[in-house]
mmCIF file of C-alpha atoms in Angstrom:
data_model
loop_
_atom_site.group_PDB
_atom_site.id
_atom_site.type_symbol
_atom_site.label_atom_id
_atom_site.label_comp_id
_atom_site.label_asym_id
_atom_site.label_seq_id
_atom_site.Cartn_x
_atom_site.Cartn_y
_atom_site.Cartn_z
ATOM 1 C CA MET Y 9 -18.758 -32.028 3.783
ATOM 2 C CA THR Y 10 -21.445 -30.302 5.843
ATOM 3 C CA LEU Y 11 -23.547 -27.774 3.799
ATOM 4 C CA ILE Y 12 -24.523 -24.579 5.599
ATOM 5 C CA PRO Y 13 -27.836 -23.108 4.268
ATOM 6 C CA GLY Y 14 -27.831 -19.506 3.598
ATOM 7 C CA SER Y 15 -30.180 -17.387 5.730
ATOM 8 C CA LYS Y 16 -32.364 -14.602 4.414
ATOM 9 C CA LYS Y 17 -30.269 -12.146 6.407
ATOM 10 C CA LEU Y 18 -27.039 -13.491 4.845
ATOM 11 C CA ILE Y 19 -28.556 -13.356 1.394
ATOM 12 C CA LEU Y 20 -29.639 -9.803 1.934
ATOM 13 C CA ARG Y 21 -26.121 -8.766 3.083
ATOM 14 C CA ILE Y 22 -24.683 -10.335 -0.135
ATOM 15 C CA ASN Y 23 -27.230 -8.663 -2.355
ATOM 16 C CA LYS Y 24 -26.577 -5.359 -0.636
ATOM 17 C CA THR Y 25 -22.885 -5.649 -1.226
ATOM 18 C CA ASN Y 26 -23.423 -6.533 -4.867
ATOM 19 C CA VAL Y 27 -25.606 -3.652 -5.474
ATOM 20 C CA LEU Y 28 -23.296 -1.109 -3.692
ATOM 21 C CA ASN Y 29 -20.424 -2.210 -5.865
ATOM 22 C CA LEU Y 30 -22.421 -2.118 -9.073
ATOM 23 C CA ILE Y 31 -23.173 1.456 -8.193
ATOM 24 C CA LYS Y 32 -19.437 2.124 -7.555
ATOM 25 C CA ASP Y 33 -18.308 0.538 -10.749
ATOM 26 C CA LEU Y 34 -21.095 1.897 -13.069
ATOM 27 C CA GLU Y 35 -22.166 5.189 -11.543
ATOM 28 C CA PRO Y 36 -24.430 7.007 -12.382
ATOM 29 C CA ILE Y 37 -26.881 4.183 -12.695
ATOM 30 C CA SER Y 38 -30.540 3.730 -12.277
ATOM 31 C CA ARG Y 39 -32.453 1.418 -10.132
ATOM 32 C CA THR Y 40 -33.791 -0.314 -13.237
ATOM 33 C CA GLU Y 41 -30.379 -0.852 -14.679
ATOM 34 C CA LEU Y 42 -29.237 -2.087 -11.343
ATOM 35 C CA SER Y 43 -32.007 -4.615 -11.390
ATOM 36 C CA LYS Y 44 -30.825 -5.818 -14.815
ATOM 37 C CA LYS Y 45 -27.282 -6.046 -13.833
ATOM 38 C CA SER Y 46 -27.704 -7.685 -10.550
ATOM 39 C CA LYS Y 47 -30.520 -9.969 -11.725
ATOM 40 C CA LEU Y 48 -32.535 -9.126 -8.730
ATOM 41 C CA SER Y 49 -36.174 -7.859 -8.867
ATOM 42 C CA LEU Y 50 -36.729 -4.151 -9.157
ATOM 43 C CA ALA Y 51 -38.638 -4.195 -5.682
ATOM 44 C CA THR Y 52 -35.565 -5.841 -4.083
ATOM 45 C CA VAL Y 53 -33.115 -3.331 -5.687
ATOM 46 C CA CYS Y 54 -35.343 -0.394 -4.605
ATOM 47 C CA LYS Y 55 -35.454 -1.596 -0.991
ATOM 48 C CA ILE Y 56 -31.567 -2.129 -0.987
ATOM 49 C CA VAL Y 57 -31.004 1.308 -2.540
ATOM 50 C CA ASP Y 58 -33.176 2.970 -0.021
ATOM 51 C CA SER Y 59 -31.270 1.307 2.837
ATOM 52 C CA LEU Y 60 -27.921 2.442 1.226
ATOM 53 C CA ILE Y 61 -29.258 5.999 1.044
ATOM 54 C CA ASP Y 62 -30.321 5.771 4.646
ATOM 55 C CA ILE Y 63 -26.921 4.778 5.890
ATOM 56 C CA GLY Y 64 -25.260 7.468 3.585
ATOM 57 C CA LEU Y 65 -23.364 5.279 1.167
ATOM 58 C CA ALA Y 66 -25.528 6.082 -1.954
ATOM 59 C CA LYS Y 67 -27.216 9.273 -3.271
ATOM 60 C CA GLU Y 68 -29.510 10.368 -5.933
ATOM 61 C CA VAL Y 69 -27.738 12.674 -8.481
ATOM 62 C CA GLY Y 70 -30.518 13.605 -11.024
ATOM 63 C CA GLU Y 71 -32.380 12.237 -13.926
ATOM 64 C CA GLY Y 72 -31.186 10.103 -16.761
ATOM 65 C CA GLU Y 73 -32.362 9.842 -20.363
ATOM 66 C CA SER Y 74 -35.908 8.418 -20.847
ATOM 67 C CA SER Y 75 -36.470 5.415 -23.118
ATOM 68 C CA GLY Y 76 -40.171 6.254 -23.406
ATOM 69 C CA GLY Y 77 -41.507 6.450 -19.870
ATOM 70 C CA ARG Y 78 -40.497 8.420 -16.784
ATOM 71 C CA ARG Y 79 -36.966 9.664 -16.666
ATOM 72 C CA PRO Y 80 -34.976 7.261 -14.293
ATOM 73 C CA ILE Y 81 -33.383 8.733 -11.248
ATOM 74 C CA LEU Y 82 -29.579 8.090 -11.353
ATOM 75 C CA LEU Y 83 -27.501 6.943 -8.355
ATOM 76 C CA ASN Y 84 -23.882 7.556 -7.286
ATOM 77 C CA ILE Y 85 -21.849 6.598 -4.358
ATOM 78 C CA ASN Y 86 -21.862 9.213 -1.599
ATOM 79 C CA TYR Y 87 -18.078 9.320 -1.016
ATOM 80 C CA LYS Y 88 -18.160 12.189 1.340
ATOM 81 C CA SER Y 89 -20.632 10.559 3.751
ATOM 82 C CA PHE Y 90 -17.703 9.166 5.731
ATOM 83 C CA TYR Y 91 -14.002 9.684 6.141
ATOM 84 C CA LEU Y 92 -10.894 7.647 6.956
ATOM 85 C CA VAL Y 93 -7.311 8.270 8.133
ATOM 86 C CA GLY Y 94 -4.360 6.558 6.663
ATOM 87 C CA ILE Y 95 -0.816 6.574 8.029
ATOM 88 C CA LYS Y 96 2.550 5.602 6.668
ATOM 89 C CA LEU Y 97 5.136 5.086 9.308
ATOM 90 C CA SER Y 98 8.742 4.773 8.415
ATOM 91 C CA GLU Y 99 12.031 4.897 10.428
ATOM 92 C CA ASN Y 100 11.842 8.585 11.274
ATOM 93 C CA MET Y 101 8.906 9.986 9.249
ATOM 94 C CA VAL Y 102 5.088 9.844 9.765
ATOM 95 C CA THR Y 103 2.820 10.651 6.769
ATOM 96 C CA ALA Y 104 -0.884 10.961 7.571
ATOM 97 C CA ALA Y 105 -3.954 11.728 5.427
ATOM 98 C CA LEU Y 106 -7.599 12.195 6.055
ATOM 99 C CA THR Y 107 -9.459 10.969 2.966
ATOM 100 C CA ASP Y 108 -13.001 10.328 1.785
ATOM 101 C CA LEU Y 109 -14.215 6.945 0.833
ATOM 102 C CA LYS Y 110 -12.680 7.293 -2.585
ATOM 103 C CA ALA Y 111 -9.262 7.986 -0.944
ATOM 104 C CA ASN Y 112 -9.352 11.595 -2.082
ATOM 105 C CA LEU Y 113 -7.041 13.671 0.170
ATOM 106 C CA ILE Y 114 -8.845 16.158 2.512
ATOM 107 C CA THR Y 115 -6.117 17.073 4.937
ATOM 108 C CA THR Y 116 -2.442 15.826 5.213
ATOM 109 C CA LEU Y 117 0.548 15.867 7.437
ATOM 110 C CA GLU Y 118 4.162 14.840 6.934
ATOM 111 C CA GLU Y 119 6.514 15.170 9.775
ATOM 112 C CA ARG Y 120 9.919 13.890 10.927
ATOM 113 C CA PHE Y 121 10.435 12.506 14.356
ATOM 114 C CA LYS Y 122 13.510 11.412 16.174
ATOM 115 C CA ILE Y 123 14.230 7.612 15.724
ATOM 116 C CA ALA Y 124 12.789 5.856 18.728
ATOM 117 C CA GLU Y 125 12.296 2.029 19.163
ATOM 118 C CA LYS Y 126 10.073 2.529 22.191
ATOM 119 C CA VAL Y 127 6.567 1.576 21.319
ATOM 120 C CA ASP Y 128 4.906 4.184 23.444
ATOM 121 C CA LYS Y 129 6.892 6.979 21.825
ATOM 122 C CA ILE Y 130 5.807 5.957 18.286
ATOM 123 C CA VAL Y 131 2.270 5.356 19.381
ATOM 124 C CA ASP Y 132 2.254 8.998 20.650
ATOM 125 C CA VAL Y 133 3.482 10.082 17.208
ATOM 126 C CA ILE Y 134 0.749 8.018 15.444
ATOM 127 C CA SER Y 135 -2.074 9.347 17.785
ATOM 128 C CA GLN Y 136 -0.920 12.976 17.505
ATOM 129 C CA SER Y 137 -0.904 12.673 13.645
ATOM 130 C CA TYR Y 138 -4.448 11.127 13.655
ATOM 131 C CA GLU Y 139 -5.766 13.956 15.835
ATOM 132 C CA HIS Y 140 -4.046 16.614 13.846
ATOM 133 C CA VAL Y 141 -5.491 15.627 10.369
ATOM 134 C CA ILE Y 142 -9.013 15.398 11.844
ATOM 135 C CA SER Y 143 -8.909 18.739 13.605
ATOM 136 C CA GLU Y 144 -7.491 20.449 10.615
ATOM 137 C CA SER Y 145 -10.432 19.234 8.433
ATOM 138 C CA GLU Y 146 -13.042 20.222 10.846
ATOM 139 C CA ILE Y 147 -14.938 17.132 9.925
ATOM 140 C CA PRO Y 148 -17.124 15.755 12.835
ATOM 141 C CA ARG Y 149 -15.237 12.987 14.517
ATOM 142 C CA GLU Y 150 -18.218 10.577 14.326
ATOM 143 C CA LYS Y 151 -17.792 10.748 10.464
ATOM 144 C CA VAL Y 152 -14.369 9.102 10.816
ATOM 145 C CA LEU Y 153 -14.756 5.414 10.477
ATOM 146 C CA GLY Y 154 -11.265 4.081 11.010
ATOM 147 C CA LEU Y 155 -7.533 4.407 10.916
ATOM 148 C CA GLY Y 156 -5.337 2.246 8.506
ATOM 149 C CA ILE Y 157 -1.592 2.181 9.039
ATOM 150 C CA GLY Y 158 1.187 0.917 6.768
ATOM 151 C CA LEU Y 159 4.582 0.134 8.333
ATOM 152 C CA PRO Y 160 7.694 -1.783 7.391
ATOM 153 C CA GLY Y 161 8.349 -5.419 8.455
ATOM 154 C CA HIS Y 162 6.372 -8.639 8.852
ATOM 155 C CA ILE Y 163 2.884 -7.431 9.834
ATOM 156 C CA ASP Y 164 0.126 -9.835 10.837
ATOM 157 C CA GLY Y 165 -2.740 -7.805 9.676
ATOM 158 C CA LYS Y 166 -5.276 -10.309 10.760
ATOM 159 C CA GLU Y 167 -4.135 -10.268 14.383
ATOM 160 C CA GLY Y 168 -3.030 -6.710 14.227
ATOM 161 C CA ILE Y 169 0.504 -7.535 15.518
ATOM 162 C CA VAL Y 170 3.837 -6.351 14.181
ATOM 163 C CA ARG Y 171 5.604 -9.671 14.242
ATOM 164 C CA TYR Y 172 9.057 -8.209 13.268
ATOM 165 C CA SER Y 173 10.341 -4.979 12.001
ATOM 166 C CA SER Y 174 14.096 -4.492 11.726
ATOM 167 C CA ILE Y 175 13.648 -0.895 10.792
ATOM 168 C CA LEU Y 176 11.558 -0.045 13.895
ATOM 169 C CA GLY Y 177 13.321 -2.550 16.173
ATOM 170 C CA TRP Y 178 9.923 -4.211 17.067
ATOM 171 C CA GLU Y 179 9.030 -7.751 17.656
ATOM 172 C CA ASN Y 180 5.477 -9.125 18.472
ATOM 173 C CA VAL Y 181 4.038 -5.693 19.159
ATOM 174 C CA PRO Y 182 0.157 -5.684 19.389
ATOM 175 C CA LEU Y 183 -0.079 -2.327 17.647
ATOM 176 C CA LYS Y 184 -3.733 -2.457 16.624
ATOM 177 C CA ARG Y 185 -4.895 -3.323 20.228
ATOM 178 C CA ILE Y 186 -2.784 -0.601 21.691
ATOM 179 C CA LEU Y 187 -4.089 2.096 19.249
ATOM 180 C CA GLN Y 188 -7.703 1.090 19.531
ATOM 181 C CA GLU Y 189 -7.584 1.365 23.244
ATOM 182 C CA ARG Y 190 -5.857 4.729 22.950
ATOM 183 C CA LEU Y 191 -7.991 6.175 20.134
ATOM 184 C CA LYS Y 192 -11.306 4.387 20.543
ATOM 185 C CA ILE Y 193 -11.626 3.792 16.822
ATOM 186 C CA PRO Y 194 -11.240 0.838 14.602
ATOM 187 C CA VAL Y 195 -7.560 0.228 13.525
ATOM 188 C CA LEU Y 196 -6.163 -1.882 10.739
ATOM 189 C CA ILE Y 197 -2.537 -2.418 10.242
ATOM 190 C CA GLU Y 198 -0.572 -3.822 7.239
ATOM 191 C CA ASN Y 199 2.895 -3.932 5.714
ATOM 192 C CA ASP Y 200 3.598 -0.598 4.031
ATOM 193 C CA VAL Y 201 4.326 -1.952 0.612
ATOM 194 C CA ASN Y 202 1.087 -3.870 0.835
ATOM 195 C CA THR Y 203 -0.804 -0.633 1.348
ATOM 196 C CA LEU Y 204 0.790 0.892 -1.595
ATOM 197 C CA THR Y 205 -0.165 -2.328 -3.652
ATOM 198 C CA ILE Y 206 -3.677 -1.851 -2.406
ATOM 199 C CA ALA Y 207 -3.689 1.685 -3.522
ATOM 200 C CA GLU Y 208 -2.539 0.747 -6.995
ATOM 201 C CA LYS Y 209 -5.224 -1.895 -7.253
ATOM 202 C CA CYS Y 210 -7.978 0.497 -6.104
ATOM 203 C CA PHE Y 211 -7.135 3.688 -7.894
ATOM 204 C CA GLY Y 212 -3.715 3.415 -9.687
ATOM 205 C CA VAL Y 213 -2.264 1.702 -12.786
ATOM 206 C CA GLY Y 214 -3.151 -1.732 -11.476
ATOM 207 C CA LYS Y 215 -6.933 -1.015 -11.264
ATOM 208 C CA GLU Y 216 -7.758 -3.016 -14.364
ATOM 209 C CA ILE Y 217 -4.927 -5.580 -14.010
ATOM 210 C CA ASP Y 218 -5.705 -8.985 -12.482
ATOM 211 C CA ASN Y 219 -2.118 -10.021 -11.913
ATOM 212 C CA PHE Y 220 0.564 -7.566 -10.936
ATOM 213 C CA ILE Y 221 3.426 -7.079 -8.479
ATOM 214 C CA CYS Y 222 4.277 -3.849 -6.762
ATOM 215 C CA ILE Y 223 7.961 -3.365 -5.999
ATOM 216 C CA THR Y 224 9.391 -0.682 -3.620
ATOM 217 C CA ILE Y 225 12.985 0.326 -3.372
ATOM 218 C CA GLY Y 226 14.643 2.718 -0.921
ATOM 219 C CA ARG Y 227 15.391 2.135 2.721
ATOM 220 C CA GLY Y 228 14.469 -1.429 2.050
ATOM 221 C CA ILE Y 229 13.092 -3.569 -0.890
ATOM 222 C CA GLY Y 230 9.642 -5.171 -0.781
ATOM 223 C CA SER Y 231 6.834 -6.285 -2.828
ATOM 224 C CA GLY Y 232 3.061 -6.499 -2.747
ATOM 225 C CA ILE Y 233 1.416 -9.279 -4.816
ATOM 226 C CA VAL Y 234 -1.978 -9.340 -6.547
ATOM 227 C CA LEU Y 235 -3.065 -12.622 -8.087
ATOM 228 C CA GLY Y 236 -6.397 -13.068 -9.773
ATOM 229 C CA SER Y 237 -7.363 -9.595 -8.661
ATOM 230 C CA GLU Y 238 -6.915 -10.685 -5.044
ATOM 231 C CA PHE Y 239 -4.296 -9.282 -2.801
ATOM 232 C CA TYR Y 240 -1.923 -12.193 -1.706
ATOM 233 C CA ARG Y 241 -0.594 -12.105 1.884
ATOM 234 C CA GLY Y 242 0.538 -15.726 2.227
ATOM 235 C CA TYR Y 243 0.075 -18.165 5.100
ATOM 236 C CA LEU Y 244 1.462 -15.903 7.812
ATOM 237 C CA GLY Y 245 0.896 -12.650 6.122
ATOM 238 C CA ALA Y 246 4.591 -12.388 5.197
ATOM 239 C CA ALA Y 247 4.352 -12.928 1.496
ATOM 240 C CA GLY Y 248 6.347 -10.380 -0.626
ATOM 241 C CA GLU Y 249 9.621 -10.274 1.304
ATOM 242 C CA PHE Y 250 11.306 -9.671 -2.032
ATOM 243 C CA GLY Y 251 14.302 -7.926 -0.462
ATOM 244 C CA HIS Y 252 15.395 -11.104 1.218
ATOM 245 C CA ILE Y 253 15.605 -13.436 -1.803
ATOM 246 C CA LYS Y 254 19.160 -14.547 -2.305
ATOM 247 C CA VAL Y 255 21.020 -13.150 -5.365
ATOM 248 C CA LYS Y 256 24.683 -13.508 -4.413
ATOM 249 C CA LYS Y 257 26.257 -16.446 -2.681
ATOM 250 C CA ASP Y 258 28.285 -15.342 0.315
ATOM 251 C CA GLY Y 259 27.260 -11.722 -0.330
ATOM 252 C CA PRO Y 260 27.224 -8.924 2.222
ATOM 253 C CA LEU Y 261 25.354 -9.378 5.584
ATOM 254 C CA CYS Y 262 21.777 -8.308 5.553
ATOM 255 C CA GLU Y 263 19.815 -6.889 8.488
ATOM 256 C CA CYS Y 264 17.801 -10.077 8.626
ATOM 257 C CA GLY Y 265 20.990 -11.894 9.623
ATOM 258 C CA SER Y 266 21.385 -13.723 6.253
ATOM 259 C CA ARG Y 267 23.999 -13.109 3.558
ATOM 260 C CA GLY Y 268 23.514 -12.221 -0.189
ATOM 261 C CA CYS Y 269 19.993 -10.774 0.096
ATOM 262 C CA LEU Y 270 18.871 -8.387 -2.631
ATOM 263 C CA GLU Y 271 18.278 -5.703 0.040
ATOM 264 C CA ALA Y 272 21.935 -5.925 1.155
ATOM 265 C CA LEU Y 273 23.021 -5.196 -2.484
ATOM 266 C CA SER Y 274 20.445 -2.889 -4.167
ATOM 267 C CA SER Y 275 18.683 -0.869 -1.319
ATOM 268 C CA GLU Y 276 19.828 2.756 -0.723
ATOM 269 C CA PRO Y 277 21.632 2.014 2.519
ATOM 270 C CA ALA Y 278 23.343 -0.912 0.829
ATOM 271 C CA ILE Y 279 24.507 1.406 -2.074
ATOM 272 C CA VAL Y 280 25.948 3.862 0.414
ATOM 273 C CA LYS Y 281 27.608 1.211 2.437
ATOM 274 C CA ARG Y 282 29.159 -0.531 -0.488
ATOM 275 C CA THR Y 283 30.427 2.878 -1.813
ATOM 276 C CA THR Y 284 31.808 3.879 1.468
ATOM 277 C CA GLU Y 285 33.656 0.437 1.900
ATOM 278 C CA ALA Y 286 35.030 0.625 -1.495
ATOM 279 C CA ILE Y 287 36.581 4.103 -0.840
ATOM 280 C CA ILE Y 288 37.939 3.025 2.464
ATOM 281 C CA SER Y 289 39.618 -0.003 0.682
ATOM 282 C CA GLY Y 290 41.379 2.322 -1.741
ATOM 283 C CA ASP Y 291 39.026 2.790 -4.737
ATOM 284 C CA LYS Y 292 39.360 6.116 -6.447
ATOM 285 C CA SER Y 293 36.378 8.394 -6.151
ATOM 286 C CA ASN Y 294 35.494 12.130 -5.877
ATOM 287 C CA LEU Y 295 33.411 11.145 -2.806
ATOM 288 C CA ARG Y 296 36.539 10.541 -0.778
ATOM 289 C CA ASN Y 297 36.547 14.324 -0.117
ATOM 290 C CA ILE Y 298 33.074 14.199 1.398
ATOM 291 C CA LEU Y 299 33.729 11.028 3.326
ATOM 292 C CA GLU Y 300 36.815 12.607 5.022
ATOM 293 C CA LYS Y 301 34.244 15.263 6.419
ATOM 294 C CA ARG Y 302 31.038 13.229 7.085
ATOM 295 C CA GLU Y 303 29.240 10.014 6.286
ATOM 296 C CA LEU Y 304 27.914 9.708 2.712
ATOM 297 C CA ASP Y 305 24.196 9.717 1.971
ATOM 298 C CA ILE Y 306 22.419 8.414 -1.118
ATOM 299 C CA LEU Y 307 22.235 11.815 -2.770
ATOM 300 C CA ASP Y 308 26.032 12.142 -2.613
ATOM 301 C CA VAL Y 309 26.285 8.793 -4.518
ATOM 302 C CA ILE Y 310 23.586 9.787 -6.998
ATOM 303 C CA ASN Y 311 25.206 13.215 -7.783
ATOM 304 C CA ALA Y 312 28.645 11.658 -8.030
ATOM 305 C CA ALA Y 313 27.392 9.145 -10.524
ATOM 306 C CA GLU Y 314 25.653 11.766 -12.622
ATOM 307 C CA GLU Y 315 28.884 13.709 -12.649
ATOM 308 C CA GLY Y 316 30.704 10.729 -14.030
ATOM 309 C CA ASP Y 317 32.307 9.156 -10.925
ATOM 310 C CA LYS Y 318 33.326 5.705 -11.965
ATOM 311 C CA LEU Y 319 32.939 4.074 -8.504
ATOM 312 C CA ALA Y 320 29.381 5.444 -7.983
ATOM 313 C CA ILE Y 321 28.365 4.484 -11.456
ATOM 314 C CA ARG Y 322 29.845 0.867 -10.901
ATOM 315 C CA ILE Y 323 28.087 0.443 -7.532
ATOM 316 C CA TYR Y 324 24.775 1.579 -9.050
ATOM 317 C CA HIS Y 325 25.246 -0.637 -12.136
ATOM 318 C CA GLU Y 326 25.795 -3.575 -9.863
ATOM 319 C CA ALA Y 327 22.709 -2.760 -7.646
ATOM 320 C CA GLY Y 328 20.594 -2.554 -10.927
ATOM 321 C CA MET Y 329 22.058 -5.836 -12.095
ATOM 322 C CA TYR Y 330 21.022 -7.681 -8.831
ATOM 323 C CA LEU Y 331 17.617 -5.905 -8.860
ATOM 324 C CA GLY Y 332 16.998 -7.157 -12.470
ATOM 325 C CA MET Y 333 18.041 -10.664 -11.482
ATOM 326 C CA GLY Y 334 15.590 -10.602 -8.566
ATOM 327 C CA LEU Y 335 12.684 -9.232 -10.885
ATOM 328 C CA ALA Y 336 13.355 -11.953 -13.364
ATOM 329 C CA ASN Y 337 13.028 -14.610 -10.620
ATOM 330 C CA LEU Y 338 9.694 -13.122 -9.632
ATOM 331 C CA VAL Y 339 8.396 -13.134 -13.254
ATOM 332 C CA ASN Y 340 9.623 -16.712 -13.959
ATOM 333 C CA LEU Y 341 7.728 -17.851 -10.729
ATOM 334 C CA LEU Y 342 4.567 -15.880 -10.763
ATOM 335 C CA ASN Y 343 4.092 -14.754 -14.372
ATOM 336 C CA PRO Y 344 2.462 -11.282 -13.665
ATOM 337 C CA GLN Y 345 1.140 -9.082 -16.422
ATOM 338 C CA LEU Y 346 2.551 -5.922 -14.811
ATOM 339 C CA ILE Y 347 5.486 -4.892 -12.408
ATOM 340 C CA ILE Y 348 5.216 -1.450 -10.847
ATOM 341 C CA ILE Y 349 8.334 -0.065 -9.278
ATOM 342 C CA SER Y 350 8.100 2.756 -6.808
ATOM 343 C CA GLY Y 351 9.487 4.093 -3.611
ATOM 344 C CA GLU Y 352 12.091 6.747 -2.882
ATOM 345 C CA GLY Y 353 14.821 4.719 -4.710
ATOM 346 C CA VAL Y 354 13.315 5.512 -8.113
ATOM 347 C CA LYS Y 355 14.954 8.961 -7.974
ATOM 348 C CA ALA Y 356 18.128 7.318 -9.173
ATOM 349 C CA GLY Y 357 16.491 6.746 -12.611
ATOM 350 C CA ASP Y 358 18.663 5.169 -15.304
ATOM 351 C CA LEU Y 359 21.664 4.874 -12.957
ATOM 352 C CA LEU Y 360 19.726 1.923 -11.549
ATOM 353 C CA PHE Y 361 17.150 0.956 -14.151
ATOM 354 C CA GLU Y 362 19.368 0.773 -17.236
ATOM 355 C CA SER Y 363 21.373 -2.202 -15.790
ATOM 356 C CA MET Y 364 18.210 -3.588 -14.139
ATOM 357 C CA ARG Y 365 16.463 -3.907 -17.398
ATOM 358 C CA LYS Y 366 19.546 -5.492 -19.115
ATOM 359 C CA SER Y 367 19.846 -8.014 -16.242
ATOM 360 C CA PHE Y 368 16.148 -8.735 -16.222
ATOM 361 C CA ASN Y 369 16.188 -9.320 -20.009
ATOM 362 C CA GLU Y 370 19.180 -11.792 -19.615
ATOM 363 C CA ASN Y 371 17.630 -13.694 -16.792
ATOM 364 C CA CYS Y 372 13.840 -13.799 -17.542
ATOM 365 C CA PHE Y 373 12.194 -16.700 -19.409
ATOM 366 C CA PRO Y 374 12.114 -15.490 -22.989
ATOM 367 C CA SER Y 375 8.353 -15.925 -23.672
ATOM 368 C CA LEU Y 376 7.439 -14.170 -20.421
ATOM 369 C CA LYS Y 377 9.748 -11.142 -20.801
ATOM 370 C CA GLU Y 378 8.092 -10.319 -24.136
ATOM 371 C CA LYS Y 379 4.693 -9.833 -22.446
ATOM 372 C CA ILE Y 380 5.598 -8.204 -19.088
ATOM 373 C CA ASP Y 381 5.034 -4.448 -18.626
ATOM 374 C CA ILE Y 382 7.405 -2.751 -16.142
ATOM 375 C CA LYS Y 383 6.463 0.657 -15.110
ATOM 376 C CA ILE Y 384 8.429 3.101 -12.862
ATOM 377 C CA GLU Y 385 6.239 5.312 -10.758
ATOM 378 C CA LYS Y 386 7.468 8.293 -8.728
ATOM 379 C CA LEU Y 387 4.791 8.174 -6.007
ATOM 380 C CA GLY Y 388 5.058 10.378 -2.922
ATOM 381 C CA ASN Y 389 4.402 9.309 0.619
ATOM 382 C CA PHE Y 390 0.758 10.327 0.417
ATOM 383 C CA ALA Y 391 0.104 7.508 -2.059
ATOM 384 C CA TRP Y 392 1.143 5.184 0.689
ATOM 385 C CA ALA Y 393 -1.107 6.917 3.190
ATOM 386 C CA ARG Y 394 -4.082 6.871 0.748
ATOM 387 C CA GLY Y 395 -3.460 3.039 0.455
ATOM 388 C CA ALA Y 396 -3.426 2.635 4.328
ATOM 389 C CA ALA Y 397 -6.815 4.533 4.372
ATOM 390 C CA THR Y 398 -8.135 2.145 1.766
ATOM 391 C CA LEU Y 399 -7.574 -0.784 4.101
ATOM 392 C CA VAL Y 400 -10.650 0.553 5.893
ATOM 393 C CA SER Y 401 -12.828 1.530 2.853
ATOM 394 C CA ARG Y 402 -12.315 -1.896 1.209
ATOM 395 C CA ILE Y 403 -14.069 -3.403 4.185
ATOM 396 C CA ILE Y 404 -16.976 -0.992 4.007
ATOM 397 C CA PHE Y 405 -17.574 -1.783 0.370
ATOM 398 C CA LYS Y 406 -17.282 -5.529 1.177
ATOM 399 C CA LYS Y 407 -19.554 -5.292 4.263
ATOM 400 C CA PRO Y 408 -21.841 -2.217 4.019
ATOM 401 C CA THR Y 409 -24.294 -3.495 6.563
ATOM 402 C CA ILE Y 410 -21.759 -2.849 9.351
ATOM 403 C CA LEU Y 411 -22.786 0.822 9.094
ATOM 404 C CA GLU Y 412 -26.351 0.113 10.027
ATOM 405 C CA ASN Y 413 -25.206 -0.497 13.645
ATOM 406 C CA LYS Y 414 -22.478 1.880 14.814
ATOM 407 C CA GLU Y 415 -21.922 -0.071 18.035
ATOM 408 C CA LEU Y 416 -20.800 -3.076 16.067
ATOM 409 C CA LEU Y 417 -18.392 -1.072 13.814
ATOM 410 C CA MET Y 418 -15.408 -1.591 15.986
ATOM 411 C CA VAL Y 419 -15.970 -5.397 16.010
ATOM 412 C CA SER Y 420 -16.874 -5.669 12.355
ATOM 413 C CA LEU Y 421 -14.000 -3.854 10.987
ATOM 414 C CA ASN Y 422 -11.740 -6.175 12.759
#
């Protein structure tokens, strides 16, 4: 093994990152306390703090309590020194948010657009949304550090390529390069469920949890995985395709081309499709009257189930059963401390979750199910957009020195 010696410049970068994150975790905090926590000399800490103040990441916020000498000057992160844009892109909806470095919402936009598989059309939608939230905020454009995007499918975040998205109809689209050339700003892309998971880790219920899984249900079914406090992407960036685990042999055909996937049994389109097919096959349901006039949607099925429609209740019961089986497989394999379930599908409530919990308890390893915490969260689309913006802020807090040379910002964020 070849050992690479650390240069003074590298060590300084590491120390600066450590001090910045100590301020973030312990604010307000004094230079003296930072010296103790970081085990760096006070002179070194003072030099680092001065540089963080110079680039705008830290600020002095007043005096602390004295322990006998001069009152210490306290430091906080200056979250409003720079701004970020996060975008969640779905089949026919774009959700955009301008945030500060703490992912607090400044301006937002949520807009439907006509389904279009053509890349240039959706690039137009993204670009217009980006420009809109900045212009509405009246924040100087040079204060916006980057754009994070969450979208469905197998996303190669490292290369910035949408490898495959059945929902968008894309394959091997170099979205990051296209948008950077168009907007002249750093762009990071990630699977949409992963951006929600990052949001949960940074400022949600997963903030203090080392091992958790974020499940989303709705148009599709996906998962984001945090192991040992680190986000897990897998070898090709495709980890978390929870919707495509097999839960029924010779089950219905899935969009991925396989049969028996969880997504083909428990997603919202699957629930609508299975209900429709059952009615056409002769099952009794009050939904027949609606189906004779138009196609069913998920709210039709939910409303019918809540009104006691036996077919709708049965379909939801089965969807929950398969979802619980899939969750048990995940817990048996990865042994997380927490599972967070979110997405538009949670609006079904106990129609889905009662049978899910029963199936989970029947299929999960006994000693594991006693320790797992399952939380249902009704998060709106802006939580996903905040998570997309956090893609950029996470890098700033990992590599604060990139702000010292704005010309290198585009390269450094990528």
